[in-house]
PDB file of C-alpha atoms in Angstrom:
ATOM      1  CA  UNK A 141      22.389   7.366   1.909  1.00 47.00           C
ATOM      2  CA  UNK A 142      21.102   6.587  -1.806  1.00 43.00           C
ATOM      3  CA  UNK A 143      23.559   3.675  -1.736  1.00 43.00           C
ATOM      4  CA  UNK A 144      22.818   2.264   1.744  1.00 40.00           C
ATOM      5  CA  UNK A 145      18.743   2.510   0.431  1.00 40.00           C
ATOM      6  CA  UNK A 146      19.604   0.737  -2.974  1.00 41.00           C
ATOM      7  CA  UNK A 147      21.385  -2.382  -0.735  1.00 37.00           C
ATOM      8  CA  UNK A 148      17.771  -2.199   1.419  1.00 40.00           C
ATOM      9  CA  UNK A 149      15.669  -2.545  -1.427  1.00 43.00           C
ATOM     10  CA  UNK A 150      18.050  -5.109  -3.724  1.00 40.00           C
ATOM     11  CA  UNK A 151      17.604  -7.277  -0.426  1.00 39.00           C
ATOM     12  CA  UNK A 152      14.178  -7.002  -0.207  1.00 41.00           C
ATOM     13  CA  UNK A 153      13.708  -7.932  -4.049  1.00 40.00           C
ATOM     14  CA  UNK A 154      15.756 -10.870  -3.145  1.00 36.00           C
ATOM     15  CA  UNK A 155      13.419 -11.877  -0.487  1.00 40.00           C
ATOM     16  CA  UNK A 156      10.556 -11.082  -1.568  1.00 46.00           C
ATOM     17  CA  UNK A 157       9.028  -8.339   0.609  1.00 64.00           C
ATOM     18  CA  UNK A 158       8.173  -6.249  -3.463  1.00 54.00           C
ATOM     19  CA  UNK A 159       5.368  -7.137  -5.685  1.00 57.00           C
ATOM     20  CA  UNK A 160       5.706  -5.382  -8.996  1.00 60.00           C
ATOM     21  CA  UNK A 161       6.071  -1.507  -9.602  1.00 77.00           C
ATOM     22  CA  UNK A 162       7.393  -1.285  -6.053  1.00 88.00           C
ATOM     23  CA  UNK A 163       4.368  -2.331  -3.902  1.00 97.00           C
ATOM     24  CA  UNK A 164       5.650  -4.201  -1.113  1.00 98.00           C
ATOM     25  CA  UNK A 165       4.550  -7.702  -0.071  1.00 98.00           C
ATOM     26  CA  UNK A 166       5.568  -7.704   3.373  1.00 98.00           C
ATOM     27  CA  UNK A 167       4.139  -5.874   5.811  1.00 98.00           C
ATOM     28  CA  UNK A 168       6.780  -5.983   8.593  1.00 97.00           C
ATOM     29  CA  UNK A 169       9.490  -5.018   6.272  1.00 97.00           C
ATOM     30  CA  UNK A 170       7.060  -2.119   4.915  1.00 98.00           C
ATOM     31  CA  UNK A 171       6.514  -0.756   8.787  1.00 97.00           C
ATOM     32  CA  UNK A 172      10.517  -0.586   8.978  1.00 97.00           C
ATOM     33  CA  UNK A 173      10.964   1.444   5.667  1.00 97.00           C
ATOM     34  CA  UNK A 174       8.184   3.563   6.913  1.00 97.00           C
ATOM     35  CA  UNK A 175       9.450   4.597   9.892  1.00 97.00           C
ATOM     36  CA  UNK A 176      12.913   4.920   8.740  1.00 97.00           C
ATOM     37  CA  UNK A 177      12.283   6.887   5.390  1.00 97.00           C
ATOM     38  CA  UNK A 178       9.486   9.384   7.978  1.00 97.00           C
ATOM     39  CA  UNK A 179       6.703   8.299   5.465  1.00 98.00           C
ATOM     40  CA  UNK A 180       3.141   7.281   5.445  1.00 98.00           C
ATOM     41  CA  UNK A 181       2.022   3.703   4.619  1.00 98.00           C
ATOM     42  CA  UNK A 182      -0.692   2.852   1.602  1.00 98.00           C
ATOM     43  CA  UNK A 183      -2.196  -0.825   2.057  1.00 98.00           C
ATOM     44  CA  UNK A 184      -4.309  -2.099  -1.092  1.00 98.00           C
ATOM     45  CA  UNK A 185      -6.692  -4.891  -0.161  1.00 98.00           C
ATOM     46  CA  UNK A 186      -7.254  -6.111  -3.114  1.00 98.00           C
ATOM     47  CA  UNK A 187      -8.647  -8.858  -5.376  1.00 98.00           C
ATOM     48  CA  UNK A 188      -6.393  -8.129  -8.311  1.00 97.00           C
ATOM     49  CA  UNK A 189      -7.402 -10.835 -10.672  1.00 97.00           C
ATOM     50  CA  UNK A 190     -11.114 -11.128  -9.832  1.00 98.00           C
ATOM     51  CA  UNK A 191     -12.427  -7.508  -7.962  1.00 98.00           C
ATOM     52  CA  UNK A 192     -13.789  -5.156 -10.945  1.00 98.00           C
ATOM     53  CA  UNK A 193     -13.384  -2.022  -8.418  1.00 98.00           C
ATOM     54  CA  UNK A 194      -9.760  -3.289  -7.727  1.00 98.00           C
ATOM     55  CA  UNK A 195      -8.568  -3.828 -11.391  1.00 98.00           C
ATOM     56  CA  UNK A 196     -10.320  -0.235 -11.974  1.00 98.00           C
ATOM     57  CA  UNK A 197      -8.372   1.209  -9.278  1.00 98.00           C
ATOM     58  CA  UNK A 198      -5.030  -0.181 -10.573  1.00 97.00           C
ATOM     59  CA  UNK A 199      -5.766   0.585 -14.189  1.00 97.00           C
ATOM     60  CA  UNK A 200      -7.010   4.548 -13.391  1.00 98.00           C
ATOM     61  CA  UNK A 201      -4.626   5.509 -10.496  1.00 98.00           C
ATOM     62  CA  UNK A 202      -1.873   2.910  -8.992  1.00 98.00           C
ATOM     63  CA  UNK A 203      -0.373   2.077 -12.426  1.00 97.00           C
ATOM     64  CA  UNK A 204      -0.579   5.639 -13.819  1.00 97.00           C
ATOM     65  CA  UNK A 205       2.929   8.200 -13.551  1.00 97.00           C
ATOM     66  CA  UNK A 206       1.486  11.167 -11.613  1.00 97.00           C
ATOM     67  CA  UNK A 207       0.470   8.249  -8.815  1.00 98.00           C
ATOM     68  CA  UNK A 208       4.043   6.606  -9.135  1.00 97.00           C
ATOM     69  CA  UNK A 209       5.805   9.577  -9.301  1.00 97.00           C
ATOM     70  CA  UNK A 210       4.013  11.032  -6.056  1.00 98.00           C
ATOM     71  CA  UNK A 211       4.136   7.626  -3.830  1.00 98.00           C
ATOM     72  CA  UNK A 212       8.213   7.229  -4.825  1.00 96.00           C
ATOM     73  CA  UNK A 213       8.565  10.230  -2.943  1.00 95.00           C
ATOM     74  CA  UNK A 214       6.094  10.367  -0.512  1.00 97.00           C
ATOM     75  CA  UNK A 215       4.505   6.789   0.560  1.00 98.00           C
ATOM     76  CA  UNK A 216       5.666   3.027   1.407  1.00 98.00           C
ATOM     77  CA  UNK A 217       3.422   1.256  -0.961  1.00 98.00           C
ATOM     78  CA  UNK A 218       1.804  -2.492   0.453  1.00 98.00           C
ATOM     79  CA  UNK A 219      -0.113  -5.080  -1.337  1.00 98.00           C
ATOM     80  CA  UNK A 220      -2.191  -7.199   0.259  1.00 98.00           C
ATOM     81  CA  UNK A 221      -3.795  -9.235  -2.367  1.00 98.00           C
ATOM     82  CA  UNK A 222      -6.552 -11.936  -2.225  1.00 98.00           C
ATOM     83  CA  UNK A 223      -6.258 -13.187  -5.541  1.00 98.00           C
ATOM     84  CA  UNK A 224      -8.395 -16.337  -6.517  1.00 97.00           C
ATOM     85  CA  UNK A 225      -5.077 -18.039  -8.000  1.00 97.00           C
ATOM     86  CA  UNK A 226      -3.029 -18.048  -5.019  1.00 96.00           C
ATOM     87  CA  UNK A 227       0.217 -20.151  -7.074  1.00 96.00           C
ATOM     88  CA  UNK A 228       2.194 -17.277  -6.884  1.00 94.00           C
ATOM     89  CA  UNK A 229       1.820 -16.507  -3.459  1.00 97.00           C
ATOM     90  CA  UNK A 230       3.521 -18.412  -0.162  1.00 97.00           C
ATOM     91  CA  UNK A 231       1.475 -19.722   2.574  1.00 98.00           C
ATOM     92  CA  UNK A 232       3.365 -17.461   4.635  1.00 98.00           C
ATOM     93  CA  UNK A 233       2.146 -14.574   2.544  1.00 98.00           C
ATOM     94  CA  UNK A 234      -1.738 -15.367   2.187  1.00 98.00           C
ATOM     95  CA  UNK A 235      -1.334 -16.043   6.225  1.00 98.00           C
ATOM     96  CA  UNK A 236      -0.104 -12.783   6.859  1.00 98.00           C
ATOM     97  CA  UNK A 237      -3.080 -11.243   4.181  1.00 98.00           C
ATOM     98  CA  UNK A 238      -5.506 -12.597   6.277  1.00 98.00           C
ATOM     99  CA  UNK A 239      -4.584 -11.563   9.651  1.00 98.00           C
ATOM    100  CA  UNK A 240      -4.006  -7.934   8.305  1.00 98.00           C
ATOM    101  CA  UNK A 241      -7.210  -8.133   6.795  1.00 98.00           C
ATOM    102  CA  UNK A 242      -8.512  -9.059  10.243  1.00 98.00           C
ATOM    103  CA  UNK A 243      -6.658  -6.791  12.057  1.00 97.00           C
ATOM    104  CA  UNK A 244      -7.856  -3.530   9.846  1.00 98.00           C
ATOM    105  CA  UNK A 245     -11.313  -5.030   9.806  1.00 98.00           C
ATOM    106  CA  UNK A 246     -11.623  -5.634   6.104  1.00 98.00           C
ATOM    107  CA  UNK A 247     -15.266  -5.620   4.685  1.00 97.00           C
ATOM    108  CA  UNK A 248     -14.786  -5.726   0.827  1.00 97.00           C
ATOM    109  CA  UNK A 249     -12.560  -4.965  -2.233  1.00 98.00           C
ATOM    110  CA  UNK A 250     -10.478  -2.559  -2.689  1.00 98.00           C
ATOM    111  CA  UNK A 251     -10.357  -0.902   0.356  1.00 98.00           C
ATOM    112  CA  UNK A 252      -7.072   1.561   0.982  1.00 98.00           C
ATOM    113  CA  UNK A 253      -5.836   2.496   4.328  1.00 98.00           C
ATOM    114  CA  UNK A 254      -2.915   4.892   5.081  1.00 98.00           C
ATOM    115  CA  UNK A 255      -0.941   4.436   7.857  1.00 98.00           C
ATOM    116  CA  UNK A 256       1.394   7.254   9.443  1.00 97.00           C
ATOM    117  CA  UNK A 257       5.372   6.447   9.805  1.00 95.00           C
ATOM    118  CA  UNK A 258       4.444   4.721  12.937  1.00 93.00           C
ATOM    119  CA  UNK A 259       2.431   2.231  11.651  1.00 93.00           C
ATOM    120  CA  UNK A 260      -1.210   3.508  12.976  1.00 95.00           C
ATOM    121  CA  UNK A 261      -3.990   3.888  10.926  1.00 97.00           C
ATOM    122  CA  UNK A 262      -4.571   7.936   9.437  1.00 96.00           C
ATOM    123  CA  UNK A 263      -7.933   7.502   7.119  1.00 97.00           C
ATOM    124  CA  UNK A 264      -9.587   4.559   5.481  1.00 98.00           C
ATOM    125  CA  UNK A 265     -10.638   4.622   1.846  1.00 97.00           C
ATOM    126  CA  UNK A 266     -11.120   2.762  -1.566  1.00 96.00           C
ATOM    127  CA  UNK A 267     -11.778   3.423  -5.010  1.00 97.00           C
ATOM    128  CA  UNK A 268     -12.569   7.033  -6.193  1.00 94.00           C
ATOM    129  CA  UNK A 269     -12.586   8.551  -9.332  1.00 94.00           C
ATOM    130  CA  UNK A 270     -10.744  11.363 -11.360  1.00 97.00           C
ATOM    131  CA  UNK A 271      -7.734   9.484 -12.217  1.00 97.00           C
ATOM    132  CA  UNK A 272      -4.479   9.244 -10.695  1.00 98.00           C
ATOM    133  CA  UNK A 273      -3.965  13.369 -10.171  1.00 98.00           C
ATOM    134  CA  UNK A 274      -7.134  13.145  -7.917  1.00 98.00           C
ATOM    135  CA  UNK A 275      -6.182  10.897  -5.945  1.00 98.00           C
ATOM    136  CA  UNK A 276      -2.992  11.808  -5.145  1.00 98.00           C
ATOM    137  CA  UNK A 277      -4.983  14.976  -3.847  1.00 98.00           C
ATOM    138  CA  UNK A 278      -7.548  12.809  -2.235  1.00 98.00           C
ATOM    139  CA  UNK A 279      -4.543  10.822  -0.281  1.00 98.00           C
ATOM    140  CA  UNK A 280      -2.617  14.214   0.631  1.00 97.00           C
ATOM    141  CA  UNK A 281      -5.697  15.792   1.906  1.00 97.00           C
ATOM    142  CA  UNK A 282      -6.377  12.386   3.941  1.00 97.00           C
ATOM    143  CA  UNK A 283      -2.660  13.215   5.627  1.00 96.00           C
ATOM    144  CA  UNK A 284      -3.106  16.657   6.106  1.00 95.00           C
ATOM    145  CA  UNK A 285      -6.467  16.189   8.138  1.00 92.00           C
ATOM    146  CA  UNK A 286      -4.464  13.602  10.470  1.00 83.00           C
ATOM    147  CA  UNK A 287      -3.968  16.574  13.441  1.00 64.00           C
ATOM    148  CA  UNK A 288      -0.410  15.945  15.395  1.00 63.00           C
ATOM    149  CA  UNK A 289      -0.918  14.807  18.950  1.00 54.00           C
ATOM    150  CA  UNK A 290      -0.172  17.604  21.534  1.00 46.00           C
TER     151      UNK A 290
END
């Protein structure tokens, strides 16, 4: 199984679907590894070379170990970025940017949904502080309140 998920992600790297430190780029790809893999989606809208609160959020939490380490074995991680140098990004990729930021109703920078396996939205959030331990709580509790459909 290891293997068969190593060939998944070497292809994906080929294509493109990963942005550094494993954040995916493509959001069709991510909704496929979700559901497969039975885990919950995290979607960064961000302005990574412009948005204060987004470079924050990436300095204190997303590039820190304890967030890593938790979203390796618990999350697929997505980027959607809106930087203000858009060179190293496809049209196809700034397309689909703005038509999930559209679809999720995107107000402002950075603003973090979570998605369950199935691709629908569990919680809405953003920045908050603490560090990287707090909000891997902060995103677990955000799961845990989701109650299962009966």
């Amino acid at each position: 199984m290891k293997k068969w998920l190593m060939v998944i992600a070497a292809v994906a790297i080929s294509a493109g679907a990963f942005a550094a430190d494993g954040w995916m780029t493509d959001f069709e790809k991510a909704k496929e590894l979700a559901k497969e893999q039975k885990r919950h989606i995290l979607i960064d809208f961000s302005g990574s070379d412009w948005c204060g609160w987004c470079i924050k959020l990436d300095k204190e939490v997303f590039s820190k170990q304890a967030f890593k380490d938790y979203a390796k074995d618990n999350l697929v991680l997505v980027l959607a970025d809106f930087p203000r140098d858009k060179s190293k990004q496809s049209s196809a990729l700034q397309k689909q940017n703005e038509e999930l930021s559209k679809k999720f109703g995107v107000r402002g920078f950075p603003t973090v949904f979570i998605l369950g396996p199935d691709g629908e939205t569990v919680a809405k959030t953003g920045y908050q502080a603490g560090g990287p331990e707090a909000y891997v709580t902060h995103v677990k509790k955000l799961i845990a309140d989701v109650k299962p459909e009966k």
